[in-house]
mmCIF file of C-alpha atoms in Angstrom:
data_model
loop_
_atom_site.group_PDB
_atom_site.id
_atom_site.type_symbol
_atom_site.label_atom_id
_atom_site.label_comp_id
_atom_site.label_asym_id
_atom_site.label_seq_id
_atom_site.Cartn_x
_atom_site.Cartn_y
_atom_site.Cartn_z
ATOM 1 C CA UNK A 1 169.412 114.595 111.127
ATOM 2 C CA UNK A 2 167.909 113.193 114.354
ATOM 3 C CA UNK A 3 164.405 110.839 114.377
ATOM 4 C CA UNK A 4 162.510 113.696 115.828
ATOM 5 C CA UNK A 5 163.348 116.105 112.808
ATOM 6 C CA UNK A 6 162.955 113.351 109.756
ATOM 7 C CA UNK A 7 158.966 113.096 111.274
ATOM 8 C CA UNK A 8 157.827 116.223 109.201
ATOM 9 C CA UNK A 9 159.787 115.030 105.875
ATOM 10 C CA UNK A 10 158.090 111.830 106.009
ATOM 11 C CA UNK A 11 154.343 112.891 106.776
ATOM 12 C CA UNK A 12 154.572 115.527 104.313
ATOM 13 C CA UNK A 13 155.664 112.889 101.461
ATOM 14 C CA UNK A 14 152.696 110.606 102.546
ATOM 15 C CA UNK A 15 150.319 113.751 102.422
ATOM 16 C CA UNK A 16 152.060 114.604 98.661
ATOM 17 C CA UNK A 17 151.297 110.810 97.831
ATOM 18 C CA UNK A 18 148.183 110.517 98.919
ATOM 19 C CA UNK A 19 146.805 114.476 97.564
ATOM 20 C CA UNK A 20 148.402 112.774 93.449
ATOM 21 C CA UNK A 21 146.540 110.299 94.418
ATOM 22 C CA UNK A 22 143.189 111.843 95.355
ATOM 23 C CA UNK A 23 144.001 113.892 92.012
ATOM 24 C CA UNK A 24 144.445 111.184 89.732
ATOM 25 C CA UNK A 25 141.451 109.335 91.036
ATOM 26 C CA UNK A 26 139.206 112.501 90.117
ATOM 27 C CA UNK A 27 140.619 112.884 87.270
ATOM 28 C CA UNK A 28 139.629 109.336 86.393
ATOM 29 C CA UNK A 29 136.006 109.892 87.625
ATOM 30 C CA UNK A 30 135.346 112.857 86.055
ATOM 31 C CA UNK A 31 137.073 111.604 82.538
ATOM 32 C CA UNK A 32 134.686 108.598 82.307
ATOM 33 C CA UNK A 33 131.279 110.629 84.042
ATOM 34 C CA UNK A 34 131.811 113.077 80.872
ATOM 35 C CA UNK A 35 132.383 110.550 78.256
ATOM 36 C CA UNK A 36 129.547 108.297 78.729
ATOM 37 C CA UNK A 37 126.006 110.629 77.638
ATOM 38 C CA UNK A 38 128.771 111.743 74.817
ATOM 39 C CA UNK A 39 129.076 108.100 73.399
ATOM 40 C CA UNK A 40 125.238 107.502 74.010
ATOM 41 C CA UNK A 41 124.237 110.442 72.105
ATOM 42 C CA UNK A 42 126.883 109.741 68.825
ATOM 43 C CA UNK A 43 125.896 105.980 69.193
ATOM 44 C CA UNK A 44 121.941 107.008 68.710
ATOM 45 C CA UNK A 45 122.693 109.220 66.072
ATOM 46 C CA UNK A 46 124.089 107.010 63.800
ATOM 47 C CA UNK A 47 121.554 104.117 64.303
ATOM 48 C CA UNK A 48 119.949 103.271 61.235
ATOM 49 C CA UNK A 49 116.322 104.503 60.552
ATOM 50 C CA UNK A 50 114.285 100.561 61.174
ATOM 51 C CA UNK A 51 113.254 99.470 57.667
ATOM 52 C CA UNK A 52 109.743 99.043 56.638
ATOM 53 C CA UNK A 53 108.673 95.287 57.360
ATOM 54 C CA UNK A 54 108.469 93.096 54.228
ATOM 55 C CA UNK A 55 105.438 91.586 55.480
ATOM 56 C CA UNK A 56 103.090 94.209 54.819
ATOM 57 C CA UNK A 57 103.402 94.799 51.157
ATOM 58 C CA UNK A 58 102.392 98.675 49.600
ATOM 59 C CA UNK A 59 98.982 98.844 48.151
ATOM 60 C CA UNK A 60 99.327 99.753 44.645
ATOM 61 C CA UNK A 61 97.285 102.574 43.792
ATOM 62 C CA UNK A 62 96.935 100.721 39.926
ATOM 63 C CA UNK A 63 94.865 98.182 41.052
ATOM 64 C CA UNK A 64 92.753 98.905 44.202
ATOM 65 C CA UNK A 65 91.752 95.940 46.430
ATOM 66 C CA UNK A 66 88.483 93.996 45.286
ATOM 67 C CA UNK A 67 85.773 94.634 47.996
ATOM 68 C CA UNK A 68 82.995 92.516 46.487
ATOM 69 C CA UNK A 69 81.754 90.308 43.547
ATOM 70 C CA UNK A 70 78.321 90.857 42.556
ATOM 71 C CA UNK A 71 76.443 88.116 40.334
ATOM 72 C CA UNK A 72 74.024 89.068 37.823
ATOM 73 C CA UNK A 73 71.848 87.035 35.488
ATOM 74 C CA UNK A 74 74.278 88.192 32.358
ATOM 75 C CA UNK A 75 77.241 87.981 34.252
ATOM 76 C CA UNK A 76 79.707 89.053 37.433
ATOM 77 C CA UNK A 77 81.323 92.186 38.024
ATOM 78 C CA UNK A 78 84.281 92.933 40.755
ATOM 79 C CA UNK A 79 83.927 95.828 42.628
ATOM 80 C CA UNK A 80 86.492 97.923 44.528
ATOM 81 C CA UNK A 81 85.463 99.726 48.099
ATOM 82 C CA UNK A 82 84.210 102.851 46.519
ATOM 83 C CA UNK A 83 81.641 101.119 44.033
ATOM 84 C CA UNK A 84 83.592 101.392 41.449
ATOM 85 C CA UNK A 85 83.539 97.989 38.996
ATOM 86 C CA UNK A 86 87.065 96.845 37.654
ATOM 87 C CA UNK A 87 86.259 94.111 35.907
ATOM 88 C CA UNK A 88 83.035 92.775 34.158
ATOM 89 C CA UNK A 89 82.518 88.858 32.850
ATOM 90 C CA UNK A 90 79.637 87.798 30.802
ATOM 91 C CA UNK A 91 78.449 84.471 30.435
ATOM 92 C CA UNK A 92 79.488 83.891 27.147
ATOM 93 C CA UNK A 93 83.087 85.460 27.428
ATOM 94 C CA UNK A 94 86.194 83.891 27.470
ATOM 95 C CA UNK A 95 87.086 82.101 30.654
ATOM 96 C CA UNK A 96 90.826 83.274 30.700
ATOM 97 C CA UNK A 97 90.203 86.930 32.024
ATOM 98 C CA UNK A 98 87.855 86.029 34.517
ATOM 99 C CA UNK A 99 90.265 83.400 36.069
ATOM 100 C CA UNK A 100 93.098 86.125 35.771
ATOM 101 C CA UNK A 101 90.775 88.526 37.390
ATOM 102 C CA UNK A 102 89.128 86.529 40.105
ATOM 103 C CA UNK A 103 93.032 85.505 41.041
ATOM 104 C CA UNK A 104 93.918 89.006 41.339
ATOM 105 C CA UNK A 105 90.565 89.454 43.578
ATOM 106 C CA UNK A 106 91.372 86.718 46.030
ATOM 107 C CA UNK A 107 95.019 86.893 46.133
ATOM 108 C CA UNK A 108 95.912 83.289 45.452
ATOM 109 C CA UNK A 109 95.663 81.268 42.153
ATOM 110 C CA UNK A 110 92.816 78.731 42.259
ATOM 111 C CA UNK A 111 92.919 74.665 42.618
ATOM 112 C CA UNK A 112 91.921 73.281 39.311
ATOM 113 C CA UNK A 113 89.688 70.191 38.882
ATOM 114 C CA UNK A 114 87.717 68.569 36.140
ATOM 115 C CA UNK A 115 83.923 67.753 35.813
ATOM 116 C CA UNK A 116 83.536 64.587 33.705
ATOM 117 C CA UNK A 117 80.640 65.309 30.884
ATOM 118 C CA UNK A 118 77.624 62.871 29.836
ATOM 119 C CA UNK A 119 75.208 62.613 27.053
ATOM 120 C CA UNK A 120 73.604 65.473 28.123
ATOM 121 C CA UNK A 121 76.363 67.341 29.738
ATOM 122 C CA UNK A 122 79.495 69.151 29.225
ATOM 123 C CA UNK A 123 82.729 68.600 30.273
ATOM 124 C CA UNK A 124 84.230 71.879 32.956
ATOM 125 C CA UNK A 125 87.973 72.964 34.033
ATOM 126 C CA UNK A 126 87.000 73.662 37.173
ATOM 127 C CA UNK A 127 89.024 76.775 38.772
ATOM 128 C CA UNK A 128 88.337 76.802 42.636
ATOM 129 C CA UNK A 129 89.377 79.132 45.512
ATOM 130 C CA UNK A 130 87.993 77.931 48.953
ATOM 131 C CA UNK A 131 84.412 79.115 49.094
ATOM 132 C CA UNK A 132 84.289 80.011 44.942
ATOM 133 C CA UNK A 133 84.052 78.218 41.987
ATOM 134 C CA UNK A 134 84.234 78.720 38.529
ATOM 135 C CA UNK A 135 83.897 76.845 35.731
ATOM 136 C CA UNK A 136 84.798 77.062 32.093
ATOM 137 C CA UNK A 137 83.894 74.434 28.972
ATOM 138 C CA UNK A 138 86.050 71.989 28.391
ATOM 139 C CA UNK A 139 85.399 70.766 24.490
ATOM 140 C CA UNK A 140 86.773 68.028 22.433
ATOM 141 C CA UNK A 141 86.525 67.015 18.773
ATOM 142 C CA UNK A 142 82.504 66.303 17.970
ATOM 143 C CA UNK A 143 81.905 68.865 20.482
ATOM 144 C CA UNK A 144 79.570 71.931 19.285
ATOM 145 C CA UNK A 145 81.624 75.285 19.353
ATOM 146 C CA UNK A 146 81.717 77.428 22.181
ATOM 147 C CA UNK A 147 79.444 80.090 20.801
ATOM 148 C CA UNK A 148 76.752 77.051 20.742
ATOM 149 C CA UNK A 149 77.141 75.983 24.278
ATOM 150 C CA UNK A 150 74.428 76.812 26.218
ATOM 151 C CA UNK A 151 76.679 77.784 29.471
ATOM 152 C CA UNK A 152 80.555 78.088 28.622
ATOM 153 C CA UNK A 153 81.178 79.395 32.202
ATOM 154 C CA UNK A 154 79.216 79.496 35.069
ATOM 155 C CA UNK A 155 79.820 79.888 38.995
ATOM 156 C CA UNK A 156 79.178 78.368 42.590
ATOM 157 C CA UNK A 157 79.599 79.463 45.693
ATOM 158 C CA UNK A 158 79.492 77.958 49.136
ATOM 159 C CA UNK A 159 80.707 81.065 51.878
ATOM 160 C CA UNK A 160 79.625 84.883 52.041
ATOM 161 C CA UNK A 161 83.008 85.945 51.843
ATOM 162 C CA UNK A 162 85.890 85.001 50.289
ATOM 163 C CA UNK A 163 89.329 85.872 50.824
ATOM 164 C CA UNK A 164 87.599 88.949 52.260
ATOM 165 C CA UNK A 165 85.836 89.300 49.057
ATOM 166 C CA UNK A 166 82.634 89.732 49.559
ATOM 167 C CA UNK A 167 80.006 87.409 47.117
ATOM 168 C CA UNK A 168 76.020 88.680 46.659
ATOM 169 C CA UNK A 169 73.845 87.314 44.654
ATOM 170 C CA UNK A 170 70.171 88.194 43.236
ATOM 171 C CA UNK A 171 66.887 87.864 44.981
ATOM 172 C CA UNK A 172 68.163 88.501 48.679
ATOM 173 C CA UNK A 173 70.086 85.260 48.968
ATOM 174 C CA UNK A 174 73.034 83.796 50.933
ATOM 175 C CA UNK A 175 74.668 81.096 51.810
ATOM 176 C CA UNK A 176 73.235 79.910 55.575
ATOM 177 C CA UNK A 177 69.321 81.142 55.089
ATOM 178 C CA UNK A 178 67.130 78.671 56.501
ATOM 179 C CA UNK A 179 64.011 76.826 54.416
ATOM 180 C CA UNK A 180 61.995 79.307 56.038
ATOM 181 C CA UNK A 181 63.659 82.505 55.229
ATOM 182 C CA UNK A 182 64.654 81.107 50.842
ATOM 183 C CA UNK A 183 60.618 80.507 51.450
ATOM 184 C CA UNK A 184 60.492 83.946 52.028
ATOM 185 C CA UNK A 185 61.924 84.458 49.413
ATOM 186 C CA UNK A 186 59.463 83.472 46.862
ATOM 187 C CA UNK A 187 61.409 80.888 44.422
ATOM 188 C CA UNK A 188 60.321 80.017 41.396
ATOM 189 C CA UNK A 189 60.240 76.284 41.907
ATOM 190 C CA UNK A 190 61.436 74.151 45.064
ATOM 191 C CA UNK A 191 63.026 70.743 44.795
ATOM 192 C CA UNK A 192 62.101 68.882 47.701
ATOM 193 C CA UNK A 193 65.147 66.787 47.914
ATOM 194 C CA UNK A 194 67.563 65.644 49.613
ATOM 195 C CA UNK A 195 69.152 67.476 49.315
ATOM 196 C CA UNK A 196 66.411 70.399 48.965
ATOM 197 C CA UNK A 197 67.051 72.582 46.110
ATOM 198 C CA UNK A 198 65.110 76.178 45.315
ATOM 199 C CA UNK A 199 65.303 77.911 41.527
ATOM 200 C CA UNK A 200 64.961 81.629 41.144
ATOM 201 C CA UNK A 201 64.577 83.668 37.768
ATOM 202 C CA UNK A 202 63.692 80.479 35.842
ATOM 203 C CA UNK A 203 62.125 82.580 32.939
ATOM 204 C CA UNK A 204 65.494 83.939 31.820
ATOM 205 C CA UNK A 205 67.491 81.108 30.061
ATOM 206 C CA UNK A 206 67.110 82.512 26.978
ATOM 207 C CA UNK A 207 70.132 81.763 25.239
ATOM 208 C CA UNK A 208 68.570 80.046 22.360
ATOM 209 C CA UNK A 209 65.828 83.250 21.901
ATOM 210 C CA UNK A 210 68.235 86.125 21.786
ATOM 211 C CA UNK A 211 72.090 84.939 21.903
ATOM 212 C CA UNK A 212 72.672 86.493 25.387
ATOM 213 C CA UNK A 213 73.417 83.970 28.237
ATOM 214 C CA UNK A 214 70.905 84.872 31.182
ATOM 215 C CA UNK A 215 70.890 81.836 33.853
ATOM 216 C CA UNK A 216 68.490 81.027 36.919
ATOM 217 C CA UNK A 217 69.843 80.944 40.333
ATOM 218 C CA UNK A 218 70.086 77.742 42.134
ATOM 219 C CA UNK A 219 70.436 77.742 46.226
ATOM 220 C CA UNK A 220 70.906 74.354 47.595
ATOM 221 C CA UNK A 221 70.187 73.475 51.409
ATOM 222 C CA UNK A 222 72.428 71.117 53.484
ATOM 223 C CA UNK A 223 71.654 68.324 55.658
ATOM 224 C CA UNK A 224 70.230 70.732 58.368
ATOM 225 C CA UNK A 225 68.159 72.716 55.674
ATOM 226 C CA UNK A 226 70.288 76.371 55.352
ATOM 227 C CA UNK A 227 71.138 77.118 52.190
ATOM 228 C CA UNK A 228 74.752 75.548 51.771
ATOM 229 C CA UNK A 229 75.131 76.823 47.821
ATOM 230 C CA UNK A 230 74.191 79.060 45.196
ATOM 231 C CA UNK A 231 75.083 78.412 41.672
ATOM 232 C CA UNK A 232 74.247 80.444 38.312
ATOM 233 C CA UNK A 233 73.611 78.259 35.797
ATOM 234 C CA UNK A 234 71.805 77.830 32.477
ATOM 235 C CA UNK A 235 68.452 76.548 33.132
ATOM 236 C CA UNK A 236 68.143 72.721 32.790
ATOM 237 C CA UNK A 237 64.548 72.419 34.864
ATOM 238 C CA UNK A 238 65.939 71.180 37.643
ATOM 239 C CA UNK A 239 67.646 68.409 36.256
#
């Protein structure tokens, strides 16, 4: 076979190379174009739905979310956000519900303290959440029995709102009215102080008449004169 006739045999094996070439190379391309939107779509099909966060628990339907306390001169009820009361202390009751209660209002369990008593004072457990206080007897042997104390619980308060509980109290008080505005108000006797102190529904500690615990509210300024607390306690005139 001479040079000039092997020409043709040689180009047209370079052409067949080069053409399985070209056709495995498409091939290739084609393969992996097709595959990839088919592994995207089976890879987002089998995600997991994302799992509620933990941080955010349910509200349970049982016990709805206290909206606001509202003191009384017999007591304090808990309110929910449609009005509706669910839970009611009196004076005279036992302390243990009311702590239970006021713990499920606030979220939190209180701080608890104790207020030393004198010849003419009691001794308190004092149960406090920032901005609320409450307070329940504390007796010892020699000590009359509860049902002859005067003011087995009472409560003080020192913010508006409390764990976003809202607090109100009689007379149109709250914490942060000025000497001017409790003025206003019409007390029933003012303390001049300091610190000043002004005494609303002063007839109503009768306890001793008629065996139900009715207290007079005390509001009690701050350096700068706005009302800084508001306690309901049994009557002592002021002392």
């Amino acid at each position: 076979m001479t040079p000039r006739n092997r020409v043709p045999i040689i180009l047209g094996s370079v052409a067949a190379v080069l053409l399985v070439a070209v056709i495995v190379a498409l091939t290739i391309l084609l393969t992996r174009g097709s595959g990839t939107p088919a592994s995207s779509t089976q890879t987002d099909a089998a995600a997991p739905a994302p799992a509620p966060s933990a941080s955010t628990p349910a509200a349970d339907p049982a016990h709805p979310a206290a909206a606001r306390i509202v003191l009384a001169a017999d007591g304090f009820s808990i309110v929910d956000a449609e009005g509706e009361q669910t839970f009611r202390h009196g004076w005279g009751d036992e302390g243990a519900p009311a702590i239970a209660a006021l713990t499920d209002a606030f979220g939190a369990p209180p701080t608890e303290g104790f207020q030393n008593g004198d010849a003419q004072h009691y001794a308190y457990t004092l149960y406090d959440w920032e901005g609320f206080r409450f307070a329940d007897v504390s007796l010892s042997a020699g000590n009359k029995p509860r049902e002859k104390v005067p003011d087995p619980t009472w409560v003080s308060y020192t913010a508006n709102t409390v764990a976003g509980v809202e607090v109100g109290a009689e007379f149109g008080l709250a914490i942060g009215l000025t000497a001017d505005e409790v003025e206003a108000l019409h007390p029933d006797a003012t303390t001049a102080g300091p610190p000043a102190a002004y005494r609303f529904g002063t007839d109503r500690s009768t306890f001793y008449q008629d065996g139900v615990r009715s207290y007079t509210v005390t509001a009690t300024a701050d350096a700068g004169g706005e009302v800084a607390e508001i306690a309901y306690r049994f009557d002592t005139g002021g002392q």
